[in-house]
mmCIF file of C-alpha atoms in Angstrom:
data_model
loop_
_atom_site.group_PDB
_atom_site.id
_atom_site.type_symbol
_atom_site.label_atom_id
_atom_site.label_comp_id
_atom_site.label_asym_id
_atom_site.label_seq_id
_atom_site.Cartn_x
_atom_site.Cartn_y
_atom_site.Cartn_z
ATOM 1 C CA MET A 25 29.335 -6.406 -121.414
ATOM 2 C CA THR A 26 30.439 -9.197 -123.775
ATOM 3 C CA ARG A 27 29.879 -8.482 -127.446
ATOM 4 C CA GLN A 28 29.554 -11.176 -130.053
ATOM 5 C CA PHE A 29 28.123 -10.982 -133.554
ATOM 6 C CA VAL A 30 28.667 -11.981 -137.170
ATOM 7 C CA HIS A 31 28.410 -9.146 -139.690
ATOM 8 C CA ASP A 32 27.879 -10.245 -143.290
ATOM 9 C CA GLN A 33 28.177 -7.516 -145.894
ATOM 10 C CA ARG A 34 28.715 -7.814 -149.617
ATOM 11 C CA ALA A 35 30.761 -5.563 -151.894
ATOM 12 C CA VAL A 36 28.793 -3.073 -154.000
ATOM 13 C CA ARG A 37 29.697 0.100 -155.883
ATOM 14 C CA VAL A 38 27.394 3.009 -154.973
ATOM 15 C CA VAL A 39 27.349 6.287 -156.904
ATOM 16 C CA PHE A 40 25.221 8.873 -155.081
ATOM 17 C CA ARG A 41 24.853 12.278 -156.734
ATOM 18 C CA ARG A 42 22.561 14.336 -158.887
ATOM 19 C CA GLY A 43 23.043 13.454 -162.530
ATOM 20 C CA ALA A 44 24.509 10.022 -161.733
ATOM 21 C CA LEU A 45 22.410 8.402 -164.470
ATOM 22 C CA ASP A 46 24.305 10.360 -167.118
ATOM 23 C CA ALA A 47 27.369 8.183 -166.408
ATOM 24 C CA ILE A 48 25.516 4.905 -166.881
ATOM 25 C CA GLY A 49 27.511 4.106 -170.044
ATOM 26 C CA ASP A 50 30.770 4.224 -168.094
ATOM 27 C CA GLU A 51 29.283 2.109 -165.305
ATOM 28 C CA VAL A 52 28.037 -0.562 -167.728
ATOM 29 C CA GLU A 53 31.506 -0.537 -169.260
ATOM 30 C CA ARG A 54 32.887 -1.195 -165.779
ATOM 31 C CA LEU A 55 30.796 -4.390 -165.728
ATOM 32 C CA GLY A 56 32.247 -5.418 -169.083
ATOM 33 C CA ALA A 57 28.725 -5.872 -170.490
ATOM 34 C CA GLN A 58 28.010 -5.858 -174.221
ATOM 35 C CA ARG A 59 24.442 -7.230 -174.445
ATOM 36 C CA VAL A 60 22.230 -5.570 -171.846
ATOM 37 C CA LEU A 61 18.650 -6.406 -170.892
ATOM 38 C CA LEU A 62 17.109 -3.054 -169.941
ATOM 39 C CA ILE A 63 14.149 -3.102 -167.540
ATOM 40 C CA GLY A 64 12.198 0.031 -166.667
ATOM 41 C CA SER A 65 9.285 2.317 -167.463
ATOM 42 C CA PRO A 66 9.206 3.750 -171.008
ATOM 43 C CA ARG A 67 10.134 7.252 -169.798
ATOM 44 C CA HIS A 68 13.343 6.097 -168.129
ATOM 45 C CA ALA A 69 14.075 3.239 -170.510
ATOM 46 C CA ASP A 70 14.073 5.540 -173.545
ATOM 47 C CA ARG A 71 16.637 7.822 -171.927
ATOM 48 C CA VAL A 72 18.884 4.963 -170.826
ATOM 49 C CA SER A 73 18.577 3.262 -174.194
ATOM 50 C CA ALA A 74 19.855 6.435 -175.841
ATOM 51 C CA LEU A 75 22.784 6.537 -173.410
ATOM 52 C CA LEU A 76 23.717 2.875 -173.904
ATOM 53 C CA GLY A 77 23.074 2.643 -177.651
ATOM 54 C CA GLU A 78 23.785 -0.690 -179.317
ATOM 55 C CA ARG A 79 24.603 -2.386 -176.008
ATOM 56 C CA VAL A 80 20.849 -2.698 -175.329
ATOM 57 C CA ALA A 81 19.807 -6.108 -176.639
ATOM 58 C CA ALA A 82 16.179 -5.826 -175.465
ATOM 59 C CA THR A 83 13.914 -3.668 -173.306
ATOM 60 C CA VAL A 84 11.198 -4.728 -170.865
ATOM 61 C CA SER A 85 9.050 -1.661 -170.281
ATOM 62 C CA ALA A 86 6.254 -3.029 -168.076
ATOM 63 C CA PRO A 87 7.659 -4.968 -165.101
ATOM 64 C CA ARG A 88 4.800 -6.155 -162.912
ATOM 65 C CA MET A 89 4.426 -5.841 -159.154
ATOM 66 C CA HIS A 90 5.536 -8.775 -156.959
ATOM 67 C CA VAL A 91 7.376 -10.437 -159.900
ATOM 68 C CA PRO A 92 4.702 -12.855 -161.154
ATOM 69 C CA ALA A 93 6.243 -16.145 -162.271
ATOM 70 C CA GLU A 94 4.720 -16.001 -165.746
ATOM 71 C CA GLN A 95 6.458 -12.718 -166.563
ATOM 72 C CA ALA A 96 9.690 -13.848 -164.887
ATOM 73 C CA ARG A 97 9.839 -17.050 -166.958
ATOM 74 C CA PHE A 98 9.079 -15.195 -170.181
ATOM 75 C CA VAL A 99 11.821 -12.610 -169.608
ATOM 76 C CA GLN A 100 14.312 -15.270 -168.488
ATOM 77 C CA ALA A 101 13.697 -17.102 -171.775
ATOM 78 C CA GLN A 102 14.127 -13.839 -173.660
ATOM 79 C CA GLY A 103 17.440 -13.274 -171.918
ATOM 80 C CA ASP A 104 18.577 -16.769 -172.852
ATOM 81 C CA ALA A 105 17.611 -16.325 -176.492
ATOM 82 C CA LEU A 106 19.489 -13.040 -176.744
ATOM 83 C CA ASP A 107 22.435 -14.228 -174.626
ATOM 84 C CA VAL A 108 22.347 -11.071 -172.490
ATOM 85 C CA ASP A 109 25.335 -10.544 -170.198
ATOM 86 C CA ALA A 110 23.937 -7.913 -167.783
ATOM 87 C CA CYS A 111 20.667 -6.452 -166.541
ATOM 88 C CA VAL A 112 20.094 -2.732 -166.141
ATOM 89 C CA ALA A 113 17.080 -1.858 -163.982
ATOM 90 C CA VAL A 114 15.892 1.753 -163.970
ATOM 91 C CA GLY A 115 12.722 1.970 -161.926
ATOM 92 C CA GLY A 116 11.171 0.944 -158.635
ATOM 93 C CA GLY A 117 11.077 -2.361 -156.825
ATOM 94 C CA SER A 118 9.207 -4.103 -159.651
ATOM 95 C CA ALA A 119 11.979 -3.353 -162.159
ATOM 96 C CA THR A 120 14.735 -4.352 -159.760
ATOM 97 C CA GLY A 121 12.839 -7.456 -158.686
ATOM 98 C CA LEU A 122 12.451 -8.670 -162.264
ATOM 99 C CA ALA A 123 16.130 -7.977 -162.984
ATOM 100 C CA LYS A 124 17.042 -10.086 -159.954
ATOM 101 C CA VAL A 125 15.255 -13.226 -161.105
ATOM 102 C CA VAL A 126 16.796 -12.884 -164.571
ATOM 103 C CA ALA A 127 20.258 -12.403 -163.094
ATOM 104 C CA LEU A 128 19.683 -15.338 -160.754
ATOM 105 C CA HIS A 129 18.742 -17.519 -163.734
ATOM 106 C CA ARG A 130 21.637 -16.447 -165.972
ATOM 107 C CA ARG A 131 24.224 -15.598 -163.269
ATOM 108 C CA ILE A 132 24.893 -12.171 -164.773
ATOM 109 C CA PRO A 133 25.488 -8.786 -163.063
ATOM 110 C CA ILE A 134 22.890 -6.099 -162.381
ATOM 111 C CA LEU A 135 23.201 -2.337 -162.481
ATOM 112 C CA ALA A 136 20.297 -0.634 -160.711
ATOM 113 C CA ALA A 137 19.205 2.997 -160.797
ATOM 114 C CA PRO A 138 16.196 3.270 -158.449
ATOM 115 C CA THR A 139 13.387 5.726 -159.128
ATOM 116 C CA THR A 140 11.629 5.027 -155.815
ATOM 117 C CA LEU A 141 12.807 4.341 -152.253
ATOM 118 C CA SER A 142 12.291 0.570 -152.240
ATOM 119 C CA GLY A 143 15.804 -0.369 -151.065
ATOM 120 C CA SER A 144 15.686 -3.601 -153.087
ATOM 121 C CA GLU A 145 18.691 -2.469 -155.091
ATOM 122 C CA MET A 146 20.941 -2.932 -152.038
ATOM 123 C CA THR A 147 20.064 -6.537 -151.287
ATOM 124 C CA ARG A 148 20.633 -10.153 -152.216
ATOM 125 C CA VAL A 149 16.960 -10.809 -151.543
ATOM 126 C CA TRP A 150 14.872 -11.930 -154.518
ATOM 127 C CA GLY A 151 11.181 -12.691 -154.719
ATOM 128 C CA MET A 152 8.740 -14.264 -157.165
ATOM 129 C CA THR A 153 5.013 -14.909 -156.913
ATOM 130 C CA THR A 154 3.641 -18.244 -158.107
ATOM 131 C CA ALA A 155 -0.040 -19.168 -157.876
ATOM 132 C CA GLY A 156 -0.686 -16.416 -155.338
ATOM 133 C CA VAL A 157 2.210 -17.294 -153.029
ATOM 134 C CA LYS A 158 5.296 -15.111 -152.881
ATOM 135 C CA GLN A 159 8.563 -16.992 -152.459
ATOM 136 C CA THR A 160 11.713 -15.170 -151.382
ATOM 137 C CA GLY A 161 15.347 -16.137 -151.038
ATOM 138 C CA ARG A 162 18.893 -14.805 -150.848
ATOM 139 C CA ASP A 163 21.587 -15.237 -153.466
ATOM 140 C CA GLU A 164 24.681 -13.215 -154.352
ATOM 141 C CA ALA A 165 23.683 -13.326 -158.024
ATOM 142 C CA ALA A 166 20.525 -11.343 -157.218
ATOM 143 C CA ALA A 167 22.462 -8.441 -155.693
ATOM 144 C CA PRO A 168 23.166 -5.462 -157.988
ATOM 145 C CA ARG A 169 26.903 -4.882 -158.318
ATOM 146 C CA ILE A 170 26.505 -1.186 -159.139
ATOM 147 C CA VAL A 171 23.803 1.179 -157.839
ATOM 148 C CA LEU A 172 23.308 4.694 -159.173
ATOM 149 C CA TYR A 173 21.438 6.909 -156.723
ATOM 150 C CA ASP A 174 20.357 9.977 -158.681
ATOM 151 C CA PRO A 175 17.971 12.275 -156.759
ATOM 152 C CA ASP A 176 16.898 13.815 -160.068
ATOM 153 C CA LEU A 177 15.190 10.518 -160.953
ATOM 154 C CA LEU A 178 12.814 11.029 -158.032
ATOM 155 C CA ALA A 179 12.224 14.750 -158.462
ATOM 156 C CA THR A 180 8.825 14.263 -160.118
ATOM 157 C CA LEU A 181 7.660 11.443 -157.839
ATOM 158 C CA PRO A 182 4.081 12.282 -156.767
ATOM 159 C CA VAL A 183 3.529 12.708 -153.029
ATOM 160 C CA ALA A 184 0.998 9.859 -153.153
ATOM 161 C CA THR A 185 3.826 7.587 -154.315
ATOM 162 C CA ALA A 186 6.683 9.179 -152.385
ATOM 163 C CA VAL A 187 5.160 8.851 -148.902
ATOM 164 C CA PRO A 188 4.464 5.087 -149.050
ATOM 165 C CA SER A 189 7.811 4.538 -150.742
ATOM 166 C CA ALA A 190 9.579 6.310 -147.872
ATOM 167 C CA VAL A 191 7.730 4.282 -145.228
ATOM 168 C CA ASN A 192 8.556 1.099 -147.127
ATOM 169 C CA ALA A 193 12.234 2.028 -146.803
ATOM 170 C CA LEU A 194 11.778 2.911 -143.142
ATOM 171 C CA ALA A 195 10.399 -0.576 -142.482
ATOM 172 C CA HIS A 196 13.794 -2.076 -143.375
ATOM 173 C CA ALA A 197 15.486 0.011 -140.699
ATOM 174 C CA VAL A 198 12.799 -0.703 -138.102
ATOM 175 C CA GLU A 199 12.981 -4.470 -138.441
ATOM 176 C CA ALA A 200 16.777 -4.398 -138.485
ATOM 177 C CA LEU A 201 16.679 -2.812 -135.020
ATOM 178 C CA TRP A 202 15.012 -5.899 -133.506
ATOM 179 C CA ALA A 203 16.540 -8.526 -135.821
ATOM 180 C CA PRO A 204 18.145 -11.537 -134.101
ATOM 181 C CA ASP A 205 21.268 -11.068 -136.238
ATOM 182 C CA ARG A 206 21.615 -7.295 -135.829
ATOM 183 C CA THR A 207 25.140 -5.974 -135.375
ATOM 184 C CA PRO A 208 26.658 -2.675 -134.221
ATOM 185 C CA LEU A 209 27.001 -1.642 -137.861
ATOM 186 C CA THR A 210 23.409 -2.447 -138.828
ATOM 187 C CA ASP A 211 22.283 -0.519 -135.744
ATOM 188 C CA LEU A 212 24.172 2.517 -137.047
ATOM 189 C CA TYR A 213 22.719 2.117 -140.543
ATOM 190 C CA ALA A 214 19.204 1.732 -139.132
ATOM 191 C CA ARG A 215 19.425 4.697 -136.770
ATOM 192 C CA GLU A 216 20.794 7.060 -139.428
ATOM 193 C CA GLY A 217 18.522 5.709 -142.153
ATOM 194 C CA ALA A 218 15.385 6.080 -140.019
ATOM 195 C CA ALA A 219 16.400 9.589 -138.977
ATOM 196 C CA ALA A 220 16.948 10.681 -142.596
ATOM 197 C CA ILE A 221 13.602 9.273 -143.733
ATOM 198 C CA GLY A 222 11.878 10.831 -140.738
ATOM 199 C CA ARG A 223 13.352 14.234 -141.573
ATOM 200 C CA ALA A 224 12.176 13.899 -145.164
ATOM 201 C CA LEU A 225 8.633 12.941 -144.156
ATOM 202 C CA ARG A 226 8.332 15.701 -141.561
ATOM 203 C CA GLY A 227 9.686 18.230 -144.047
ATOM 204 C CA ALA A 228 7.137 17.435 -146.749
ATOM 205 C CA GLY A 229 5.627 20.701 -147.952
ATOM 206 C CA LYS A 230 8.000 22.753 -145.790
ATOM 207 C CA THR A 231 11.426 22.152 -147.319
ATOM 208 C CA GLU A 232 12.847 22.443 -150.848
ATOM 209 C CA LEU A 233 11.924 19.328 -152.837
ATOM 210 C CA THR A 234 15.417 18.378 -154.031
ATOM 211 C CA GLU A 235 16.716 18.469 -150.466
ATOM 212 C CA LEU A 236 13.870 16.241 -149.262
ATOM 213 C CA VAL A 237 14.340 13.746 -152.078
ATOM 214 C CA THR A 238 18.071 13.569 -151.457
ATOM 215 C CA GLU A 239 17.534 13.011 -147.734
ATOM 216 C CA ALA A 240 14.917 10.307 -148.353
ATOM 217 C CA LEU A 241 17.114 8.564 -150.917
ATOM 218 C CA TYR A 242 20.060 8.643 -148.517
ATOM 219 C CA GLY A 243 17.881 7.070 -145.839
ATOM 220 C CA ALA A 244 16.600 4.437 -148.266
ATOM 221 C CA TRP A 245 20.183 3.465 -149.158
ATOM 222 C CA LEU A 246 21.134 2.947 -145.516
ATOM 223 C CA SER A 247 17.901 1.101 -144.796
ATOM 224 C CA GLY A 248 18.528 -1.124 -147.806
ATOM 225 C CA MET A 249 21.902 -2.021 -146.314
ATOM 226 C CA CYS A 250 20.011 -3.127 -143.201
ATOM 227 C CA LEU A 251 17.659 -5.256 -145.272
ATOM 228 C CA ASP A 252 20.601 -7.013 -146.893
ATOM 229 C CA SER A 253 22.465 -7.751 -143.666
ATOM 230 C CA THR A 254 19.716 -8.777 -141.230
ATOM 231 C CA THR A 255 16.714 -11.073 -140.938
ATOM 232 C CA MET A 256 13.343 -9.421 -141.384
ATOM 233 C CA SER A 257 10.448 -10.322 -139.072
ATOM 234 C CA LEU A 258 6.667 -10.089 -138.679
ATOM 235 C CA HIS A 259 6.223 -6.879 -140.642
ATOM 236 C CA HIS A 260 7.856 -8.139 -143.831
ATOM 237 C CA LYS A 261 6.181 -11.527 -143.550
ATOM 238 C CA LEU A 262 2.742 -9.923 -143.367
ATOM 239 C CA CYS A 263 3.477 -7.591 -146.271
ATOM 240 C CA HIS A 264 4.744 -10.439 -148.472
ATOM 241 C CA VAL A 265 1.555 -12.383 -147.739
ATOM 242 C CA LEU A 266 -0.721 -9.411 -148.377
ATOM 243 C CA GLY A 267 1.046 -8.474 -151.579
ATOM 244 C CA GLY A 268 1.782 -11.867 -153.061
ATOM 245 C CA SER A 269 -1.471 -13.613 -152.132
ATOM 246 C CA PHE A 270 -3.995 -10.766 -152.156
ATOM 247 C CA GLY A 271 -2.502 -8.411 -154.745
ATOM 248 C CA LEU A 272 -2.174 -5.416 -152.435
ATOM 249 C CA PRO A 273 0.250 -2.693 -153.583
ATOM 250 C CA HIS A 274 3.698 -3.178 -152.073
ATOM 251 C CA ALA A 275 4.724 0.186 -150.601
ATOM 252 C CA GLU A 276 1.213 1.148 -149.523
ATOM 253 C CA THR A 277 0.839 -2.142 -147.664
ATOM 254 C CA HIS A 278 4.102 -1.542 -145.789
ATOM 255 C CA THR A 279 2.860 1.944 -144.927
ATOM 256 C CA VAL A 280 -0.349 0.711 -143.313
ATOM 257 C CA VAL A 281 1.111 -2.313 -141.527
ATOM 258 C CA LEU A 282 4.322 -0.844 -140.069
ATOM 259 C CA PRO A 283 2.802 1.300 -137.265
ATOM 260 C CA HIS A 284 0.726 -1.672 -136.106
ATOM 261 C CA VAL A 285 3.744 -3.974 -135.968
ATOM 262 C CA ILE A 286 5.775 -1.344 -134.098
ATOM 263 C CA ALA A 287 3.025 -1.116 -131.486
ATOM 264 C CA PHE A 288 2.753 -4.908 -131.266
ATOM 265 C CA ASN A 289 6.488 -5.528 -130.791
ATOM 266 C CA ALA A 290 7.352 -2.453 -128.732
ATOM 267 C CA GLY A 291 7.093 -4.125 -125.323
ATOM 268 C CA HIS A 292 9.491 -6.872 -126.416
ATOM 269 C CA ALA A 293 12.039 -4.650 -128.203
ATOM 270 C CA ALA A 294 12.922 -1.842 -125.797
ATOM 271 C CA PRO A 295 16.289 -0.890 -127.396
ATOM 272 C CA ALA A 296 14.661 -0.671 -130.839
ATOM 273 C CA LEU A 297 11.846 1.473 -129.488
ATOM 274 C CA HIS A 298 14.313 3.819 -127.787
ATOM 275 C CA THR A 299 16.252 4.237 -131.053
ATOM 276 C CA LEU A 300 13.060 4.878 -133.048
ATOM 277 C CA ARG A 301 11.869 7.500 -130.573
ATOM 278 C CA GLU A 302 15.119 9.409 -131.000
ATOM 279 C CA ALA A 303 15.529 8.864 -134.744
ATOM 280 C CA LEU A 304 11.948 9.798 -135.655
ATOM 281 C CA ASP A 305 11.572 12.439 -132.916
ATOM 282 C CA MET A 306 8.326 10.786 -131.814
ATOM 283 C CA ARG A 307 7.415 9.755 -128.280
ATOM 284 C CA ASP A 308 5.118 7.074 -129.671
ATOM 285 C CA PRO A 309 6.570 6.029 -133.062
ATOM 286 C CA ALA A 310 3.554 3.808 -133.865
ATOM 287 C CA ARG A 311 0.905 6.478 -133.377
ATOM 288 C CA GLY A 312 3.184 9.270 -134.617
ATOM 289 C CA LEU A 313 4.010 7.509 -137.871
ATOM 290 C CA HIS A 314 0.369 6.560 -138.494
ATOM 291 C CA SER A 315 -0.712 10.165 -137.905
ATOM 292 C CA LEU A 316 2.044 11.658 -140.061
ATOM 293 C CA VAL A 317 1.303 9.344 -142.984
ATOM 294 C CA THR A 318 -2.426 10.010 -142.982
ATOM 295 C CA THR A 319 -1.816 13.765 -142.628
ATOM 296 C CA LEU A 320 0.338 13.582 -145.767
ATOM 297 C CA GLY A 321 -2.451 11.789 -147.619
ATOM 298 C CA GLY A 322 -1.030 8.289 -147.360
ATOM 299 C CA PRO A 323 -3.177 5.197 -146.828
ATOM 300 C CA GLY A 324 -4.414 4.497 -143.304
ATOM 301 C CA SER A 325 -6.071 1.097 -143.612
ATOM 302 C CA LEU A 326 -5.793 -2.177 -145.486
ATOM 303 C CA ALA A 327 -9.462 -1.843 -146.410
ATOM 304 C CA GLU A 328 -8.509 1.187 -148.530
ATOM 305 C CA LEU A 329 -6.070 -1.046 -150.400
ATOM 306 C CA GLY A 330 -8.654 -3.734 -151.156
ATOM 307 C CA LEU A 331 -8.326 -6.274 -148.334
ATOM 308 C CA ARG A 332 -11.605 -7.701 -147.012
ATOM 309 C CA SER A 333 -12.458 -9.036 -143.578
ATOM 310 C CA THR A 334 -13.117 -12.419 -145.195
ATOM 311 C CA ASP A 335 -9.435 -12.516 -146.218
ATOM 312 C CA LEU A 336 -8.101 -12.423 -142.667
ATOM 313 C CA ASP A 337 -8.290 -16.132 -141.873
ATOM 314 C CA ARG A 338 -6.294 -17.077 -144.967
ATOM 315 C CA ALA A 339 -3.803 -14.233 -144.431
ATOM 316 C CA THR A 340 -3.232 -15.405 -140.855
ATOM 317 C CA ASP A 341 -2.718 -19.003 -141.939
ATOM 318 C CA LEU A 342 -0.230 -17.976 -144.639
ATOM 319 C CA ALA A 343 1.694 -15.768 -142.204
ATOM 320 C CA LEU A 344 2.107 -18.737 -139.849
ATOM 321 C CA ALA A 345 2.929 -21.250 -142.582
ATOM 322 C CA SER A 346 6.702 -20.872 -142.224
ATOM 323 C CA PRO A 347 8.710 -19.998 -139.088
ATOM 324 C CA TYR A 348 10.511 -16.664 -138.813
ATOM 325 C CA ALA A 349 12.090 -14.587 -136.108
ATOM 326 C CA ASN A 350 10.146 -11.946 -134.200
ATOM 327 C CA PRO A 351 10.862 -10.353 -130.811
ATOM 328 C CA ARG A 352 7.340 -11.076 -129.545
ATOM 329 C CA PRO A 353 5.997 -14.650 -129.732
ATOM 330 C CA LEU A 354 3.459 -15.210 -132.485
ATOM 331 C CA THR A 355 0.179 -17.077 -132.506
ATOM 332 C CA ALA A 356 -2.755 -17.073 -134.889
ATOM 333 C CA ASP A 357 -4.774 -14.916 -132.488
ATOM 334 C CA VAL A 358 -2.167 -12.159 -132.180
ATOM 335 C CA ILE A 359 -1.425 -12.055 -135.912
ATOM 336 C CA ARG A 360 -5.126 -11.762 -136.637
ATOM 337 C CA THR A 361 -5.391 -8.953 -134.077
ATOM 338 C CA VAL A 362 -2.626 -7.010 -135.840
ATOM 339 C CA LEU A 363 -4.295 -7.567 -139.213
ATOM 340 C CA GLU A 364 -7.718 -6.541 -137.915
ATOM 341 C CA GLY A 365 -6.355 -3.257 -136.589
ATOM 342 C CA ALA A 366 -4.587 -2.553 -139.874
ATOM 343 C CA LEU A 367 -7.681 -3.514 -141.863
ATOM 344 C CA ARG A 368 -9.861 -1.017 -139.987
ATOM 345 C CA GLY A 369 -7.185 1.658 -139.801
ATOM 346 C CA ASP A 370 -7.206 1.843 -136.005
ATOM 347 C CA GLU A 371 -4.783 4.275 -134.409
ATOM 348 C CA PRO A 372 -1.975 2.015 -133.070
ATOM 349 C CA THR A 373 -0.648 3.029 -129.681
ATOM 350 C CA ILE A 374 2.286 1.701 -127.702
ATOM 351 C CA ALA A 375 1.147 0.653 -124.247
#
């Protein structure tokens, strides 16, 4: 068999251990930053502000989901006025996402300490929502240079938040397995990342919490590496449309949509399906994941999240508005079929 591929991977410093946040002063010093823009929830921001002291030039304590342009522009202007030389994001994907558009604007480094399993902290991918349309892109300036993975930051994450967050991370690994630019290394990341997240989900309520959080965070890191190095497909396109244009919550939307996309693509992505069966220990990963999530109290339908049947035509049109790779050919009819099943909460099954 002839192998050929191009593997593109950026340099990033990753610190993975309990208590990693306590060393954030040393890590900011490593960046050479003196005027930091701190982005995160008040609970985490207060702690980090105490650790960084006078290096914090300003704090943004309410980053909004999907990075709305009006907030992004306001915070970019604030960063300009204060001449900040680094962003520190302590929070979920909303905090990291806002830090990315500020860093992209000012060309300054980011240090990220995630408090969910979004995986955004490992990527060059940025996103911003303008007039109900979410735009995404890739730029080295949007990629955090230092990431602190501290399981203690996720120890109090409610199950209702943790389950969708874990499936959101899993989606990065799944789509990397059928990406047109996958490589042997991304396959390894995806397989191990999916297996770790699967173990964490199956162990919910049965295994010690710190162990589960650590396993899930480990899986999210590897899956984030996949997201950074490969092209995402139908699943991510649908979730960007549903979040950016209809205001659906990010992780919960990924959680509902992913089993349906797995079932849809399975017949055209046999190697990916084989890997998922082994990694997740599920004969039918689409049905198994849907069942596991709903058993754990996670969302099972887009209707639960606020999508209406009258939204489907526009969602389908937006999903087809720009070309993107997918292992199974896409038409308006098939995209609408996937959305209809996810809207109702049908049990997806691989044929």
